[in-house]
mmCIF file of C-alpha atoms and ligand atoms in Angstrom:
data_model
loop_
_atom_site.group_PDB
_atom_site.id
_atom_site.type_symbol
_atom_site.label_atom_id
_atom_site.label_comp_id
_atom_site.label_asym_id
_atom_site.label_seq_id
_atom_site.Cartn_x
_atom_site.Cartn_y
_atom_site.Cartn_z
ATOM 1 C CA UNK A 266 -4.506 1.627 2.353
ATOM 2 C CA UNK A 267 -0.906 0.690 1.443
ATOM 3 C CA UNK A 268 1.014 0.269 -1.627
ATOM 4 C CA UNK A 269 0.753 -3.724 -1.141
ATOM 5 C CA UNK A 270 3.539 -5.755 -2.889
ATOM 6 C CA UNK A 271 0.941 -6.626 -5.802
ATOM 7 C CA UNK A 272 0.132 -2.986 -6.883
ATOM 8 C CA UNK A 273 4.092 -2.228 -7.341
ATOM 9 C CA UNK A 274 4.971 -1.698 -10.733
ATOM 10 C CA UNK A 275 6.926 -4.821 -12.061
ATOM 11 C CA UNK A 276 7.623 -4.352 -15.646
ATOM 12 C CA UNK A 277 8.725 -6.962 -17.730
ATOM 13 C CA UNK A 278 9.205 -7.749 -21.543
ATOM 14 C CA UNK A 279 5.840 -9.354 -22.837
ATOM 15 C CA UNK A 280 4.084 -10.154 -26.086
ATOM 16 C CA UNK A 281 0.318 -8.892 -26.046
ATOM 17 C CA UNK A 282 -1.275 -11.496 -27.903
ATOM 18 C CA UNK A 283 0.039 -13.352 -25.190
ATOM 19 C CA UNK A 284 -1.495 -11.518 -22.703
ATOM 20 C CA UNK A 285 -4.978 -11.022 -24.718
ATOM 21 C CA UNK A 286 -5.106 -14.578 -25.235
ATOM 22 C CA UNK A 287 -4.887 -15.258 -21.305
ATOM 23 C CA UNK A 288 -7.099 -12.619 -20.891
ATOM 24 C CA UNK A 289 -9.920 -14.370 -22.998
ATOM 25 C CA UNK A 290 -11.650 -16.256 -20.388
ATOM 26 C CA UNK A 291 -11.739 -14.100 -17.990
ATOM 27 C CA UNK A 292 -13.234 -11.933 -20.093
ATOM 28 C CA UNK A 293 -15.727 -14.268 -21.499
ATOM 29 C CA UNK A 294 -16.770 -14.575 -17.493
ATOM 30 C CA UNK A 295 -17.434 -10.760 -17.451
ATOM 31 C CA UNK A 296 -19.629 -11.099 -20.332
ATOM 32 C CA UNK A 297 -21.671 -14.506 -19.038
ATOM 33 C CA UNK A 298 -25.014 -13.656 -18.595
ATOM 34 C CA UNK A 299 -25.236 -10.929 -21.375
ATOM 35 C CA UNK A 300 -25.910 -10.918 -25.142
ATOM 36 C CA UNK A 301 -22.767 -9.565 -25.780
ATOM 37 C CA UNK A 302 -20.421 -11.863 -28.049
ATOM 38 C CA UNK A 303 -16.530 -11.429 -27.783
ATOM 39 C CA UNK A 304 -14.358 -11.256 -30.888
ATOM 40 C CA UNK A 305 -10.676 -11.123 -30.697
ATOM 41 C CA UNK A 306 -8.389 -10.362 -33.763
ATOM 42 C CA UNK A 307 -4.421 -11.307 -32.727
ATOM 43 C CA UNK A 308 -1.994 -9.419 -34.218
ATOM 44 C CA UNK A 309 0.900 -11.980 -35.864
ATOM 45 C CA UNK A 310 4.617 -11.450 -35.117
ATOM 46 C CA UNK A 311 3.682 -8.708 -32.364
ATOM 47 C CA UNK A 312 6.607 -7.186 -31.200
ATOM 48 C CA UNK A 313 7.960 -7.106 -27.650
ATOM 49 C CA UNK A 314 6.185 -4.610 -24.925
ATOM 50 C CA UNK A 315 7.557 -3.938 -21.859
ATOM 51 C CA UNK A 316 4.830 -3.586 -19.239
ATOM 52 C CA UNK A 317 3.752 -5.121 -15.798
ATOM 53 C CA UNK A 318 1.331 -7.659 -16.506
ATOM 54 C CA UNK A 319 -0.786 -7.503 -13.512
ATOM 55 C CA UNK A 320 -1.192 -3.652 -14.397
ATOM 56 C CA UNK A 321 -2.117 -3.969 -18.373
ATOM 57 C CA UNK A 322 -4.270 -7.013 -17.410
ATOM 58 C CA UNK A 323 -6.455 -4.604 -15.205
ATOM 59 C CA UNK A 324 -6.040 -1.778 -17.853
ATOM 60 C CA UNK A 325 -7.742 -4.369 -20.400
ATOM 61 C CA UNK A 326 -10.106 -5.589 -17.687
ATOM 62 C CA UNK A 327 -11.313 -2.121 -17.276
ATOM 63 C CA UNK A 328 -11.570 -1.482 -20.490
ATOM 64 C CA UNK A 329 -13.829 -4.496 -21.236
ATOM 65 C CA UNK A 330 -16.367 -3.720 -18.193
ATOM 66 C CA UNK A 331 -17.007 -0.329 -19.297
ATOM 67 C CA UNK A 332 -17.100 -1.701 -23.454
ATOM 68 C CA UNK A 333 -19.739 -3.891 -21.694
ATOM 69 C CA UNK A 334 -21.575 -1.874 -19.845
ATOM 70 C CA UNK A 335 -22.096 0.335 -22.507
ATOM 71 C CA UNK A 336 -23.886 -2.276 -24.746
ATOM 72 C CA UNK A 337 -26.951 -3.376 -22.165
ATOM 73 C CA UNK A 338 -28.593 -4.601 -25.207
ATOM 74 C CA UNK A 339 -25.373 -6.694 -26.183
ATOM 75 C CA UNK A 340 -23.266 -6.067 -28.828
ATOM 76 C CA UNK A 341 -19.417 -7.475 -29.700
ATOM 77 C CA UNK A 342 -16.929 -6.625 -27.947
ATOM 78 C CA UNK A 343 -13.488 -6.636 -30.146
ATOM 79 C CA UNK A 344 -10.380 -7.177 -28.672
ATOM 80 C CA UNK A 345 -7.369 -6.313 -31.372
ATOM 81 C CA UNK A 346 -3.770 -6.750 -31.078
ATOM 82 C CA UNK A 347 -1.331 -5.360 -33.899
ATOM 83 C CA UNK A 348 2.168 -3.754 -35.095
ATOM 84 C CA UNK A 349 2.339 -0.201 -35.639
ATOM 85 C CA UNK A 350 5.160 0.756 -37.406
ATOM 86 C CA UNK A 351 6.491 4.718 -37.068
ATOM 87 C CA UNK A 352 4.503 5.054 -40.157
ATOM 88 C CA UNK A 353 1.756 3.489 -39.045
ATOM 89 C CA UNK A 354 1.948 5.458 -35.694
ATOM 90 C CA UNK A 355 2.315 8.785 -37.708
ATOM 91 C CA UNK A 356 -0.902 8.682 -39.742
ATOM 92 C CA UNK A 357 -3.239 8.500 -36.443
ATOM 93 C CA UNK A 358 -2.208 11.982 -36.319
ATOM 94 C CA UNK A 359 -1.683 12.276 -32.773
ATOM 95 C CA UNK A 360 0.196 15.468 -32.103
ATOM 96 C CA UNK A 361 1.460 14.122 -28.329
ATOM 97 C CA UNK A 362 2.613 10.614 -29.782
ATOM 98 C CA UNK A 363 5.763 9.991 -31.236
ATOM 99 C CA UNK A 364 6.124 8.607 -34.980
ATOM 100 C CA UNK A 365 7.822 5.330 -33.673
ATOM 101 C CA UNK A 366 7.099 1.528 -33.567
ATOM 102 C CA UNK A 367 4.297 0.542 -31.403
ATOM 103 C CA UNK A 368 2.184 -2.072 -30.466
ATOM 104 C CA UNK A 369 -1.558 -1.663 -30.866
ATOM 105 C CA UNK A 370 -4.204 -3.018 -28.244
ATOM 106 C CA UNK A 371 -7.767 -2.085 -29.037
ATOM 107 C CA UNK A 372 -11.260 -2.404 -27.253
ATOM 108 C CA UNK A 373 -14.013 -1.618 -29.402
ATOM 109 C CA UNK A 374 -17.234 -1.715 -28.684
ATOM 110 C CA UNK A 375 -20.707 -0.863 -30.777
ATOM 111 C CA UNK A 376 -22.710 -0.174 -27.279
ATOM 112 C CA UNK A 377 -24.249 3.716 -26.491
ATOM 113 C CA UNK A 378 -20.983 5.522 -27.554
ATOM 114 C CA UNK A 379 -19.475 8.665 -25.414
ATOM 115 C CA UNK A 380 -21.017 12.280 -25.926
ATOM 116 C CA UNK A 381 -18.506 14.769 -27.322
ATOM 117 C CA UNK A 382 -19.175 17.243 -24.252
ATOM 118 C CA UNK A 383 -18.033 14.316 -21.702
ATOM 119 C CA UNK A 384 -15.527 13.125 -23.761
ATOM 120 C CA UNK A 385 -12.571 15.381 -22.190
ATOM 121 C CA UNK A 386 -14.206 14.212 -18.884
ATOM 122 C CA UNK A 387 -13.658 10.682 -18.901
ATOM 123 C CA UNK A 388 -10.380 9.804 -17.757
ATOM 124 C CA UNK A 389 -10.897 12.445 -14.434
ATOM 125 C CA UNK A 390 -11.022 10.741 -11.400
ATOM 126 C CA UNK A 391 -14.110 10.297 -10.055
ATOM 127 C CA UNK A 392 -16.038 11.107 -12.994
ATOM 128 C CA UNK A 393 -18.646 8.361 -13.587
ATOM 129 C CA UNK A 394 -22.207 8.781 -15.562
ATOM 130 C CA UNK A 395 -22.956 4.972 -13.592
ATOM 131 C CA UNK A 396 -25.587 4.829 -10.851
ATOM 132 C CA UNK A 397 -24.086 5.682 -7.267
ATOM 133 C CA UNK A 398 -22.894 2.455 -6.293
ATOM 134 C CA UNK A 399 -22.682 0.903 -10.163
ATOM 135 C CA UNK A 400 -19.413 2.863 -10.998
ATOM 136 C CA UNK A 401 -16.557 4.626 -8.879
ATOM 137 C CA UNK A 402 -15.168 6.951 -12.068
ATOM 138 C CA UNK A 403 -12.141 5.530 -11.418
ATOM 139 C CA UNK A 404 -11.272 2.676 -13.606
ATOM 140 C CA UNK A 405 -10.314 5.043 -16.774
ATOM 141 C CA UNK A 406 -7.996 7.611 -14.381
ATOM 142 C CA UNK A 407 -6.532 4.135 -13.165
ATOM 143 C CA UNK A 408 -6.169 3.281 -16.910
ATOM 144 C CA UNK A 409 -4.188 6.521 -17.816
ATOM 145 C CA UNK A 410 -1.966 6.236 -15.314
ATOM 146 C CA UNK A 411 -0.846 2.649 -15.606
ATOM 147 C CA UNK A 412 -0.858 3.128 -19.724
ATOM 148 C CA UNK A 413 1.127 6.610 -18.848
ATOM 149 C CA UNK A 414 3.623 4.339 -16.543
ATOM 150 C CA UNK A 415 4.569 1.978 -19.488
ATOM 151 C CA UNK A 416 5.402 4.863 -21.840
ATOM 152 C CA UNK A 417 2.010 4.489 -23.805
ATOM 153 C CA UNK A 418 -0.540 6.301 -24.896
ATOM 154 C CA UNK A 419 -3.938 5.938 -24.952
ATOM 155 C CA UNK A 420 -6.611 7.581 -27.219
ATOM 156 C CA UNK A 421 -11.100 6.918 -27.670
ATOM 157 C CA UNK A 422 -12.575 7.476 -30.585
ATOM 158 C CA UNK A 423 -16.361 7.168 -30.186
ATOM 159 C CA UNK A 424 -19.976 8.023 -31.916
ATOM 160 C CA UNK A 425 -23.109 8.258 -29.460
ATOM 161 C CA UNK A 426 -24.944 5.082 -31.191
ATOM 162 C CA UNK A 427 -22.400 3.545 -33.118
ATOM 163 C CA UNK A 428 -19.708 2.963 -30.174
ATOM 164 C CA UNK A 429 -16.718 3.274 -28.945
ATOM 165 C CA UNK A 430 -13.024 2.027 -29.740
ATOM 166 C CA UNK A 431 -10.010 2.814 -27.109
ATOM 167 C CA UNK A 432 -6.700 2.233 -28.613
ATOM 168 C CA UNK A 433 -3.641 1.459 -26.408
ATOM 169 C CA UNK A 434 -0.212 2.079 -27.384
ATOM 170 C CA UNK A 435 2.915 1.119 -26.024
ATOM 171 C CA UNK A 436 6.543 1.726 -27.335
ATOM 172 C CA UNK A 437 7.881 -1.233 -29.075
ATOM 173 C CA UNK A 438 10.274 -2.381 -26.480
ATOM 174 C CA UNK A 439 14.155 -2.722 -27.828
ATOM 175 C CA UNK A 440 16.330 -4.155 -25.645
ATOM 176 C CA UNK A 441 19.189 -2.041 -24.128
ATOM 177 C CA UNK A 442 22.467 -3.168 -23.191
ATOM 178 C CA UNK A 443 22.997 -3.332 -19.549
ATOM 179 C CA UNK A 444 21.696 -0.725 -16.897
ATOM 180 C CA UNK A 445 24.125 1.230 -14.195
ATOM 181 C CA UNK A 446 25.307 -0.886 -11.329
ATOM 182 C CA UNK A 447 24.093 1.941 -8.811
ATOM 183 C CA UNK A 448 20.092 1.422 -9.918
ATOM 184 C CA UNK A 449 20.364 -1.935 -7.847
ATOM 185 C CA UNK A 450 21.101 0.360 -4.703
ATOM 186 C CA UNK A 451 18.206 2.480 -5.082
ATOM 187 C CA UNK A 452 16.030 -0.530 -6.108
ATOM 188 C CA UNK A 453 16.635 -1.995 -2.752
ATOM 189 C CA UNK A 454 16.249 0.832 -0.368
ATOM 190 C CA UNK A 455 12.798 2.024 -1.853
ATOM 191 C CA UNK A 456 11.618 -1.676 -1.918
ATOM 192 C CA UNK A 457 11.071 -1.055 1.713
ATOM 193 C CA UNK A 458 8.144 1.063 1.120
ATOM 194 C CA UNK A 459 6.811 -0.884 -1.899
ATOM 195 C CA UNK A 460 7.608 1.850 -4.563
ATOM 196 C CA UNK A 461 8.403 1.948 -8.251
ATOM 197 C CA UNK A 462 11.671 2.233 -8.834
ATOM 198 C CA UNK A 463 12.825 5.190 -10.948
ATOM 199 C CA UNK A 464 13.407 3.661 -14.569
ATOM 200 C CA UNK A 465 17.104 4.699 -15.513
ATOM 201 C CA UNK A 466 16.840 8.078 -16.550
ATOM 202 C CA UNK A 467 17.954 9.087 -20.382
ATOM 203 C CA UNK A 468 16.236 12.047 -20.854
ATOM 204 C CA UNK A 469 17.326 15.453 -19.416
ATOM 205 C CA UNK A 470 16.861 15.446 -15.611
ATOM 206 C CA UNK A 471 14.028 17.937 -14.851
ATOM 207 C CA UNK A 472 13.730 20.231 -11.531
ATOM 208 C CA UNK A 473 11.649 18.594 -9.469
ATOM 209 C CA UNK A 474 12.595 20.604 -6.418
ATOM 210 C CA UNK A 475 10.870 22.847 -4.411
ATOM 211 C CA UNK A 476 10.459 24.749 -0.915
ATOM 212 C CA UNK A 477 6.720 24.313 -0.514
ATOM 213 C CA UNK A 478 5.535 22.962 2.758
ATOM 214 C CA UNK A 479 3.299 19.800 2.198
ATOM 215 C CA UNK A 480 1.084 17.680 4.958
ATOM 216 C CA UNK A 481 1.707 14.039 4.499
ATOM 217 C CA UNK A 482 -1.546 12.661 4.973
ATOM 218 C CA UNK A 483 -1.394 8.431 4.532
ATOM 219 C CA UNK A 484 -2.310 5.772 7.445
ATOM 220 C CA UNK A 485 0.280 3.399 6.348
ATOM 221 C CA UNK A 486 3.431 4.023 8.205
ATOM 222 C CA UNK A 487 6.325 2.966 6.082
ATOM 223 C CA UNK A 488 4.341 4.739 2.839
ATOM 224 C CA UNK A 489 4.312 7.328 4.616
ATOM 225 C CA UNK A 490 7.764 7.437 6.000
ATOM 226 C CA UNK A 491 9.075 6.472 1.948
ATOM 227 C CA UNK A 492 7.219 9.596 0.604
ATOM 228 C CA UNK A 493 8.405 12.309 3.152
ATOM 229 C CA UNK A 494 11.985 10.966 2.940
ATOM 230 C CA UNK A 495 11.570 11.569 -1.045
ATOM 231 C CA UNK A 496 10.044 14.543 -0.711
ATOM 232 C CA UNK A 497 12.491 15.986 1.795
ATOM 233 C CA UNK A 498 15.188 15.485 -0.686
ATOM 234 C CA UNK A 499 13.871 17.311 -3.415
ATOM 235 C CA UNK A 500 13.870 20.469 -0.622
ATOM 236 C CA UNK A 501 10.215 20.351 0.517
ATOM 237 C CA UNK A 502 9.385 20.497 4.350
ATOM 238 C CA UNK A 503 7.061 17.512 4.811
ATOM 239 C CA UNK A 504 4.642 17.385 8.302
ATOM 240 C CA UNK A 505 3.058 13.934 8.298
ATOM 241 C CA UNK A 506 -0.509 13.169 9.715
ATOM 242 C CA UNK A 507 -1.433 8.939 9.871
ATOM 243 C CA UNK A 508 -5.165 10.166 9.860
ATOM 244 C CA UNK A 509 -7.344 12.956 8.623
ATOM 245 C CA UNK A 510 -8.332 13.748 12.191
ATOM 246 C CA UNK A 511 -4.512 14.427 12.757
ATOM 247 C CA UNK A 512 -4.044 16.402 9.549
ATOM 248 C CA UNK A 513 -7.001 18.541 10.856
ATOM 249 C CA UNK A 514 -5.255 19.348 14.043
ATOM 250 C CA UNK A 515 -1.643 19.393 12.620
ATOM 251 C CA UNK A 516 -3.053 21.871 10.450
ATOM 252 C CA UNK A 517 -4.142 23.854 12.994
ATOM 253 C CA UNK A 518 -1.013 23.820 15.360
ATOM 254 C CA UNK A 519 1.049 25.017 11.852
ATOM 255 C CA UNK A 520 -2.110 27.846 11.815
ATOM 256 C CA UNK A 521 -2.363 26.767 7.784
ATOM 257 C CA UNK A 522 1.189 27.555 6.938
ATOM 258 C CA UNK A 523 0.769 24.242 4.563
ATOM 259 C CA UNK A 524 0.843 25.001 0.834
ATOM 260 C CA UNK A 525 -0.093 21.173 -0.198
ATOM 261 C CA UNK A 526 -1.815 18.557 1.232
ATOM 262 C CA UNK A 527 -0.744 14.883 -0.343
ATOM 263 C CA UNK A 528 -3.501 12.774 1.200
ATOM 264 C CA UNK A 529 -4.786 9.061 0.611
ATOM 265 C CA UNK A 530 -7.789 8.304 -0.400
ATOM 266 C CA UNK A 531 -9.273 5.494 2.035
ATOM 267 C CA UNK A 532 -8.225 5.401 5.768
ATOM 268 C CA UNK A 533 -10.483 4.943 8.371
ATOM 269 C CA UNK A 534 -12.486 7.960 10.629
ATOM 270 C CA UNK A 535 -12.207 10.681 7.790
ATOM 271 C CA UNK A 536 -11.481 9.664 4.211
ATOM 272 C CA UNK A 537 -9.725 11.974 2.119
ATOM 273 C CA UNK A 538 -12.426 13.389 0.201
ATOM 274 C CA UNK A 539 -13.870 14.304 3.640
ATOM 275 C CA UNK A 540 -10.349 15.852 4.623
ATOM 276 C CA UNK A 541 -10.710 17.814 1.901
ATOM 277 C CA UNK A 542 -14.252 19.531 2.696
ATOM 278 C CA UNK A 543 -13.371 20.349 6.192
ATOM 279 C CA UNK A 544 -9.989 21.737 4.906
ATOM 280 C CA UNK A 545 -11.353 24.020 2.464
ATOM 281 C CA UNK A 546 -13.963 25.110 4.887
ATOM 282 C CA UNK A 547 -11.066 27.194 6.624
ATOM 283 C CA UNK A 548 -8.781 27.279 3.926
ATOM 284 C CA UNK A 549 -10.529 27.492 -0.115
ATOM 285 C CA UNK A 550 -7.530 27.748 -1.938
ATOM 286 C CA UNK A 551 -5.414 25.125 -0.046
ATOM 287 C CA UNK A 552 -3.933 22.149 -2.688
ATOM 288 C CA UNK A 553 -4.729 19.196 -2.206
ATOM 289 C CA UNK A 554 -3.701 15.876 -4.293
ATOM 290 C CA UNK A 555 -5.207 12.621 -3.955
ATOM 291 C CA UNK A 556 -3.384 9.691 -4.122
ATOM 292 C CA UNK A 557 -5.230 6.079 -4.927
ATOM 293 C CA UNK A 558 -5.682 3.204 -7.027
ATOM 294 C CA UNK A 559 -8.555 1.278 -6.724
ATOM 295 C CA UNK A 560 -11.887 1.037 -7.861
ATOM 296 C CA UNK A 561 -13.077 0.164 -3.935
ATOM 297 C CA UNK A 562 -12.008 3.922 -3.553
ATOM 298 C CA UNK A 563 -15.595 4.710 -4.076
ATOM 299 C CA UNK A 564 -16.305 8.104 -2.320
ATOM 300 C CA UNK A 565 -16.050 11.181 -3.777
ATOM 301 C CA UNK A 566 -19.931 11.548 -4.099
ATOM 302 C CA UNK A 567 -18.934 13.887 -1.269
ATOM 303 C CA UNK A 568 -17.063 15.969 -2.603
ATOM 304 C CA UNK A 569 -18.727 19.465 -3.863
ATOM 305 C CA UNK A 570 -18.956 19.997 -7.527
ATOM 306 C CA UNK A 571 -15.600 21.506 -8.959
ATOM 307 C CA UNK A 572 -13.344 21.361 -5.915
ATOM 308 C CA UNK A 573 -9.859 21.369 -7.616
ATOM 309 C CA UNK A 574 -7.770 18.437 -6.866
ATOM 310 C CA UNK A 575 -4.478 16.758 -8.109
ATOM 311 C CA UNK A 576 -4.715 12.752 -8.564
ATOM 312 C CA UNK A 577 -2.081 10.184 -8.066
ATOM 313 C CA UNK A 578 -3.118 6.870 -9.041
ATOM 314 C CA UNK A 579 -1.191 4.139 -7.605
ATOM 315 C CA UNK A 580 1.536 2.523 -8.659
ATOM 316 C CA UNK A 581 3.563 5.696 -8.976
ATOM 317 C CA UNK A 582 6.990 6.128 -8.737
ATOM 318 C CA UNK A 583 8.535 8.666 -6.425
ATOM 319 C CA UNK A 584 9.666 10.528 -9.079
ATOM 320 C CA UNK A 585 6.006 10.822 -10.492
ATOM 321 C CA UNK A 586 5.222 12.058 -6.281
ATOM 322 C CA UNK A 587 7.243 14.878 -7.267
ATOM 323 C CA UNK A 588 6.230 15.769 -10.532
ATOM 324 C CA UNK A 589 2.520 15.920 -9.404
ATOM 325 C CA UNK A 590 3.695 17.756 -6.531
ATOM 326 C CA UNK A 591 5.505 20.586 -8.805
ATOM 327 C CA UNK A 592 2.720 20.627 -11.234
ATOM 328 C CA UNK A 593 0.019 20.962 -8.637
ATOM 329 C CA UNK A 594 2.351 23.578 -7.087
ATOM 330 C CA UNK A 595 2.859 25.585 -9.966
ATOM 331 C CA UNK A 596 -0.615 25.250 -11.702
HETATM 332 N N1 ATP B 1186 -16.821 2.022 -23.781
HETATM 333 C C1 ATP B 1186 -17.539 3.035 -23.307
HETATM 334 N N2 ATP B 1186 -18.711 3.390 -23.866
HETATM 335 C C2 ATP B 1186 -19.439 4.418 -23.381
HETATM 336 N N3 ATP B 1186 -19.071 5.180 -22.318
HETATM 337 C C3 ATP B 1186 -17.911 4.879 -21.726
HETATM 338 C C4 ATP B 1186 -17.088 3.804 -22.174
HETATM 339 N N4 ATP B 1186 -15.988 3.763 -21.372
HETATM 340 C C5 ATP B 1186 -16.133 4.766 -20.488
HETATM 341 N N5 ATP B 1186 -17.282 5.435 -20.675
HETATM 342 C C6 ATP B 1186 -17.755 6.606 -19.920
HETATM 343 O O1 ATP B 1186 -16.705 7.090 -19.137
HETATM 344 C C7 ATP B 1186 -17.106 7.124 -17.755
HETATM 345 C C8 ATP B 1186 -15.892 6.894 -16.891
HETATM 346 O O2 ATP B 1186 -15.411 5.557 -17.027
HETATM 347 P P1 ATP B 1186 -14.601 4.908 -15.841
HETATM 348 O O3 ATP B 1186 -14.227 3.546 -16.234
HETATM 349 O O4 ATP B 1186 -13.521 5.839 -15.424
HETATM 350 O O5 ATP B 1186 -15.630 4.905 -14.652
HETATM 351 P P2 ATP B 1186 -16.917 3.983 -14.477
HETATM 352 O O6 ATP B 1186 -16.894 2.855 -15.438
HETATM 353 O O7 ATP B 1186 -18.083 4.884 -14.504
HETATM 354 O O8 ATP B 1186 -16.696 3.442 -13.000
HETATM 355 P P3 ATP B 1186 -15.604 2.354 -12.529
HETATM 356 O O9 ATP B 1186 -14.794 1.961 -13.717
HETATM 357 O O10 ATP B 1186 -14.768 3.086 -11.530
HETATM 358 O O11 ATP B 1186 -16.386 1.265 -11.950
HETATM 359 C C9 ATP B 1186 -18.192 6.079 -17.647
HETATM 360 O O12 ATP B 1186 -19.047 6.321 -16.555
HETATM 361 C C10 ATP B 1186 -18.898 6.248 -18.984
HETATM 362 O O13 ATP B 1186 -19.753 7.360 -18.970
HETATM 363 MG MG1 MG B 1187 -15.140 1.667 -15.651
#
């Protein structure tokens, strides 16, 4: 499973009425064949995101599955688009969101509503209240991370009966004069391995170095290759393994001296989730992230109740590799 071409972040400057409005059919298509009526409200004069479209269009598309599966009986789903001004953005009250412009996206729904005591639960991978084989738990993680990777926010607000609204922000996108001459450079040489490429940095750099010693575990070659280069240069020793077989015995040659495993979730003979059991068999406290982005990762049904795990969902950039890396580390 490779970071193809089509799951690389690609931002660009959009409108998301726009992108609502060519959303609508295919929308209407998820709903055919239920009683569920579709009502979008556009937002006039919307201001400029700056998103990858491919990305928000499966955030939205997610979004609308789960608004319909949660009405069986049908229902309306509401698809919203609107200005937030700083103002605006203050009152929701959020204490992690900034007070400035945004734009708006909401999916409500008035289907079964989340329970309060699952409601911190949601957006974990793998965590799914579907039927085993109806729902993978991992369309709201993939949400997060793609909403987190455009600089937005995102936030439920539900009642069991009533339903459910999930609102989407993203940063009202100002144009900024032109970027370094150097960011071309780096754009280029992590192309190769289908990567996001760093956005220019303005904040204050963090520390994303380290000395741990991580296994590498990924069955795409030049993924593989992209990570332990990036890794390497933050100060980490990185051991790759193309397979979890491989980890397995890697692991054994190095007699455990591994203090993370960075694995992928689908690759053939042993999946990750798998790796992970037979690791922990030997070795309970290892850590261990995941790293995935699809909803066909559907697995972890295997994986014993509260085993600890980082996630990565894909696209990430490699500066996100390391900050998942640290945090796992350090946490
Ligand atoms: N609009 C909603 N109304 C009620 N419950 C919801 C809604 N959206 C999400 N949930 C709850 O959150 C859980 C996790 O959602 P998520 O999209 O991550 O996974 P899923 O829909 O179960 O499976 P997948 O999206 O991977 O096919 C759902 O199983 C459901 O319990
Ligand atoms: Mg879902």
């Amino acid at each position: 499973l490779a970071f193809s071409r089509k799951q690389t972040m690609r931002p660009s400057v959009l409108n998301l009425t726009d992108v609502v409005g060519d959303l609508r059919m295919l929308v209407d298509r998820l709903l055919s064949g239920t009683n569920v009526k579709l009502d979008v409200q556009y937002g006039r004069d919307l201001w400029p995101v700056k998103t990858d479209l491919s990305q928000f269009e499966q955030v939205l598309i997610n979004l609308c599955v789960n608004a319909r599966d949660a009405m069986p009986d049908g229902g309306t789903l509401t698809l919203r688009t609107r200005n937030l001004t700083a103002a605006d953005v203050a009152a929701f009250n959020y204490s992690y969101m900034p007070a400035e412009d945004m734009v708006l996206v909401e999916v409500a729904d008035n289907g079964t509503g989340i329970a309060p005591e699952i409601m911190d639960k949601i957006f974990e991978p793998f965590f799914t209240t579907k039927d085993v084989g109806k729902g993978t738990g991992l369309g709201l993680a993939m949400v997060y991370g793609i909403v987190k990777q455009s600089g937005g926010y995102i936030q439920p607000e539900s009642e069991v009966g009533k339903g459910t609204t999930f609102r989407v922000f993203l940063p009202r996108h100002i144009p900024e004069p032109a970027v370094a001459a150097e960011a071309g450079a780096i754009d280029s040489a992590i192309a190769e391995v289908g990567m996001q490429p760093e956005a220019p940095a303005a904040q204050q750099p963090e520390d994303l170095t380290g000395s741990a010693v991580i296994l590498l575990v990924e069955d795409e070659e030049a993924v593989r290759r992209g990570g332990k280069r990036m890794l390497e240069t933050r100060g980490y020793t990185v051991h790759e393994a193309g397979s979890g077989v491989e980890a397995l015995s890697i692991m054994e040659e190095l007699e455990g001296k591994v203090d993370i495993v960075v694995s992928d979730v689908v690759m053939p003979e042993m999946d990750g989730p798998t790796l992970l059991g037979e690791l922990r068999k030997t070795y309970p406290d290892l850590k261990f992230i995941f790293v995935s982005g699809y909803a066909e990762d559907a697995f972890a049904r295997n994986l014993p109740p509260d085993s600890k795990f980082g996630f990565l969902p894909k696209p990430f950039s490699l500066k996100q590799l390391a900050v998942v890396v640290k945090e796992t580390l350090d946490g």
